[in-house]
Amino acid sequence: SGLMLLDDGGRAALRAALDALAAALPPGLAPRRAWAGITGVDATLAPALAQALAAALRLGAAQVHVVSDIDLACRAAFAPGEGVLVYAGTGSVAAHRAADGSLHRAGGRGAVIDDAGGGHWLAREALCRVWRLEDAAPGHGLATPLGRALARAVGGADWAATRAFVYGASRGELGTLALAVAEAAREGDATARALLAQAGAELARLAQALHTRLGAALPVALAGHVWALHPAIEAAFRAALQASAPGVPVRPLSEPAHVAAARLAAAQEAAP
């Protein structure tokens, strides 16, 4: 993460990770160029990350290009100006890379502010509903399929277990509870199904926001592990998007971002 550059411990961990990456390269195959899409990167942090990656790979600064993970995913999804990427993992964001190379984003502001439709949001909303039901009728929230699935995930069917898990977990670890929401939906839990549908509608809102700003209903590509949780998410997404942009194409990300990074690096290396 680019945020690792902000303190001494993070910088040391980053150097160790990059050194391990360099050491894992096949013997005798020295890299000539590198592209990287890294979370937490902005224009102020990219040069320092590029310098660290160049040092680890023994490359010159001109041979390394660092962008945000979302920027790289946009490049994997579409040529500039062609479409909108909606990414839903722990968080959520939509992005469009314009023909002039500028990056337009909607969402992606983190769990404290929003990230609606992402894994962390699904986990938080599910826990909220179960424990509000417990407030009104003790024993009822935890007896639902959603309550039981969450209890299994956090390691216990009481508040102490939930509290220990939630307040001891990282943002990403908390986001894994979205798996329990999907499990409960498959068991027929109406609250879980409604949450998944709401997640799809929230993710559609991100695409709709960019369509409005860009003045065109561009094709949409989907990326991130949330889309694989349950079909109800994509179904709700498509229904909401078709209501505002009938006929707009929607498809999964066709090229993994790391493959796009290799393609971009190779293209630069081959350029005259």
PDB file of N, CA, C and O in Angstrom, residues 87-113:
ATOM      1  N   TYR A  87     -15.522  -1.325  -9.245  1.00  0.00           N
ATOM      2  CA  TYR A  87     -14.766  -2.265  -8.421  1.00  0.00           C
ATOM      3  C   TYR A  87     -15.443  -2.398  -7.062  1.00  0.00           C
ATOM      4  O   TYR A  87     -15.735  -1.382  -6.398  1.00  0.00           O
ATOM      5  N   ALA A  88     -15.676  -3.631  -6.646  1.00  0.00           N
ATOM      6  CA  ALA A  88     -16.277  -3.894  -5.340  1.00  0.00           C
ATOM      7  C   ALA A  88     -15.498  -5.001  -4.656  1.00  0.00           C
ATOM      8  O   ALA A  88     -15.635  -6.177  -4.997  1.00  0.00           O
ATOM      9  N   GLY A  89     -14.651  -4.622  -3.720  1.00  0.00           N
ATOM     10  CA  GLY A  89     -13.912  -5.565  -2.903  1.00  0.00           C
ATOM     11  C   GLY A  89     -14.235  -5.282  -1.455  1.00  0.00           C
ATOM     12  O   GLY A  89     -15.398  -5.256  -1.064  1.00  0.00           O
ATOM     13  N   THR A  90     -13.232  -5.032  -0.640  1.00  0.00           N
ATOM     14  CA  THR A  90     -13.507  -4.579   0.727  1.00  0.00           C
ATOM     15  C   THR A  90     -14.236  -3.247   0.686  1.00  0.00           C
ATOM     16  O   THR A  90     -15.175  -3.007   1.442  1.00  0.00           O
ATOM     17  N   GLY A  91     -13.805  -2.367  -0.220  1.00  0.00           N
ATOM     18  CA  GLY A  91     -14.478  -1.101  -0.446  1.00  0.00           C
ATOM     19  C   GLY A  91     -15.145  -1.090  -1.806  1.00  0.00           C
ATOM     20  O   GLY A  91     -15.329  -2.141  -2.433  1.00  0.00           O
ATOM     21  N   SER A  92     -15.526   0.101  -2.280  1.00  0.00           N
ATOM     22  CA  SER A  92     -16.188   0.200  -3.575  1.00  0.00           C
ATOM     23  C   SER A  92     -15.814   1.511  -4.241  1.00  0.00           C
ATOM     24  O   SER A  92     -15.661   2.544  -3.579  1.00  0.00           O
ATOM     25  N   VAL A  93     -15.686   1.465  -5.573  1.00  0.00           N
ATOM     26  CA  VAL A  93     -15.336   2.663  -6.334  1.00  0.00           C
ATOM     27  C   VAL A  93     -15.688   2.415  -7.795  1.00  0.00           C
ATOM     28  O   VAL A  93     -15.680   1.269  -8.263  1.00  0.00           O
ATOM     29  N   ALA A  94     -16.029   3.477  -8.498  1.00  0.00           N
ATOM     30  CA  ALA A  94     -16.177   3.424  -9.952  1.00  0.00           C
ATOM     31  C   ALA A  94     -15.170   4.393 -10.540  1.00  0.00           C
ATOM     32  O   ALA A  94     -14.865   5.433  -9.936  1.00  0.00           O
ATOM     33  N   ALA A  95     -14.653   4.068 -11.721  1.00  0.00           N
ATOM     34  CA  ALA A  95     -13.640   4.927 -12.325  1.00  0.00           C
ATOM     35  C   ALA A  95     -13.721   4.850 -13.845  1.00  0.00           C
ATOM     36  O   ALA A  95     -14.146   3.841 -14.420  1.00  0.00           O
ATOM     37  N   HIS A  96     -13.296   5.944 -14.467  1.00  0.00           N
ATOM     38  CA  HIS A  96     -13.255   6.048 -15.933  1.00  0.00           C
ATOM     39  C   HIS A  96     -11.973   6.753 -16.316  1.00  0.00           C
ATOM     40  O   HIS A  96     -11.664   7.829 -15.776  1.00  0.00           O
ATOM     41  N   ARG A  97     -11.228   6.149 -17.212  1.00  0.00           N
ATOM     42  CA  ARG A  97     -10.024   6.786 -17.739  1.00  0.00           C
ATOM     43  C   ARG A  97     -10.382   7.446 -19.065  1.00  0.00           C
ATOM     44  O   ARG A  97     -10.738   6.766 -20.038  1.00  0.00           O
ATOM     45  N   ALA A  98     -10.315   8.765 -19.095  1.00  0.00           N
ATOM     46  CA  ALA A  98     -10.756   9.531 -20.259  1.00  0.00           C
ATOM     47  C   ALA A  98      -9.753   9.439 -21.397  1.00  0.00           C
ATOM     48  O   ALA A  98      -8.609   8.986 -21.218  1.00  0.00           O
ATOM     49  N   ALA A  99     -10.171   9.876 -22.561  1.00  0.00           N
ATOM     50  CA  ALA A  99      -9.311   9.831 -23.744  1.00  0.00           C
ATOM     51  C   ALA A  99      -8.051  10.663 -23.549  1.00  0.00           C
ATOM     52  O   ALA A  99      -7.006  10.372 -24.139  1.00  0.00           O
ATOM     53  N   ASP A 100      -8.132  11.705 -22.727  1.00  0.00           N
ATOM     54  CA  ASP A 100      -6.952  12.541 -22.488  1.00  0.00           C
ATOM     55  C   ASP A 100      -6.053  11.994 -21.381  1.00  0.00           C
ATOM     56  O   ASP A 100      -5.061  12.617 -21.001  1.00  0.00           O
ATOM     57  N   GLY A 101      -6.405  10.808 -20.835  1.00  0.00           N
ATOM     58  CA  GLY A 101      -5.593  10.171 -19.805  1.00  0.00           C
ATOM     59  C   GLY A 101      -5.991  10.504 -18.383  1.00  0.00           C
ATOM     60  O   GLY A 101      -5.473   9.893 -17.446  1.00  0.00           O
ATOM     61  N   SER A 102      -6.900  11.445 -18.191  1.00  0.00           N
ATOM     62  CA  SER A 102      -7.319  11.801 -16.833  1.00  0.00           C
ATOM     63  C   SER A 102      -8.218  10.710 -16.256  1.00  0.00           C
ATOM     64  O   SER A 102      -8.929  10.008 -16.985  1.00  0.00           O
ATOM     65  N   LEU A 103      -8.179  10.559 -14.929  1.00  0.00           N
ATOM     66  CA  LEU A 103      -8.943   9.521 -14.247  1.00  0.00           C
ATOM     67  C   LEU A 103     -10.084  10.176 -13.474  1.00  0.00           C
ATOM     68  O   LEU A 103      -9.867  11.067 -12.651  1.00  0.00           O
ATOM     69  N   HIS A 104     -11.304   9.721 -13.736  1.00  0.00           N
ATOM     70  CA  HIS A 104     -12.498  10.217 -13.051  1.00  0.00           C
ATOM     71  C   HIS A 104     -13.007   9.120 -12.126  1.00  0.00           C
ATOM     72  O   HIS A 104     -13.155   7.968 -12.544  1.00  0.00           O
ATOM     73  N   ARG A 105     -13.295   9.471 -10.879  1.00  0.00           N
ATOM     74  CA  ARG A 105     -13.698   8.485  -9.876  1.00  0.00           C
ATOM     75  C   ARG A 105     -15.006   8.889  -9.209  1.00  0.00           C
ATOM     76  O   ARG A 105     -15.314  10.073  -9.080  1.00  0.00           O
ATOM     77  N   ALA A 106     -15.752   7.882  -8.755  1.00  0.00           N
ATOM     78  CA  ALA A 106     -16.920   8.083  -7.902  1.00  0.00           C
ATOM     79  C   ALA A 106     -16.823   7.075  -6.770  1.00  0.00           C
ATOM     80  O   ALA A 106     -16.555   5.897  -7.007  1.00  0.00           O
ATOM     81  N   GLY A 107     -17.035   7.526  -5.539  1.00  0.00           N
ATOM     82  CA  GLY A 107     -16.896   6.637  -4.383  1.00  0.00           C
ATOM     83  C   GLY A 107     -15.442   6.453  -4.014  1.00  0.00           C
ATOM     84  O   GLY A 107     -14.596   7.310  -4.268  1.00  0.00           O
ATOM     85  N   GLY A 108     -15.155   5.311  -3.377  1.00  0.00           N
ATOM     86  CA  GLY A 108     -13.784   5.023  -2.984  1.00  0.00           C
ATOM     87  C   GLY A 108     -13.276   5.892  -1.853  1.00  0.00           C
ATOM     88  O   GLY A 108     -12.071   6.137  -1.762  1.00  0.00           O
ATOM     89  N   ARG A 109     -14.163   6.314  -0.971  1.00  0.00           N
ATOM     90  CA  ARG A 109     -13.760   7.233   0.105  1.00  0.00           C
ATOM     91  C   ARG A 109     -13.529   6.536   1.438  1.00  0.00           C
ATOM     92  O   ARG A 109     -13.323   7.186   2.448  1.00  0.00           O
ATOM     93  N   GLY A 110     -13.584   5.210   1.433  1.00  0.00           N
ATOM     94  CA  GLY A 110     -13.283   4.487   2.655  1.00  0.00           C
ATOM     95  C   GLY A 110     -14.513   4.195   3.493  1.00  0.00           C
ATOM     96  O   GLY A 110     -15.558   4.830   3.357  1.00  0.00           O
ATOM     97  N   ALA A 111     -14.367   3.231   4.398  1.00  0.00           N
ATOM     98  CA  ALA A 111     -15.500   2.733   5.169  1.00  0.00           C
ATOM     99  C   ALA A 111     -16.047   3.742   6.159  1.00  0.00           C
ATOM    100  O   ALA A 111     -17.225   3.697   6.507  1.00  0.00           O
ATOM    101  N   VAL A 112     -15.221   4.673   6.620  1.00  0.00           N
ATOM    102  CA  VAL A 112     -15.706   5.665   7.584  1.00  0.00           C
ATOM    103  C   VAL A 112     -16.733   6.582   6.929  1.00  0.00           C
ATOM    104  O   VAL A 112     -17.726   6.975   7.554  1.00  0.00           O
ATOM    105  N   ILE A 113     -16.521   6.903   5.652  1.00  0.00           N
ATOM    106  CA  ILE A 113     -17.422   7.827   4.969  1.00  0.00           C
ATOM    107  C   ILE A 113     -18.496   7.078   4.190  1.00  0.00           C
ATOM    108  O   ILE A 113     -19.680   7.429   4.257  1.00  0.00           O
TER     109      ILE A 113
END
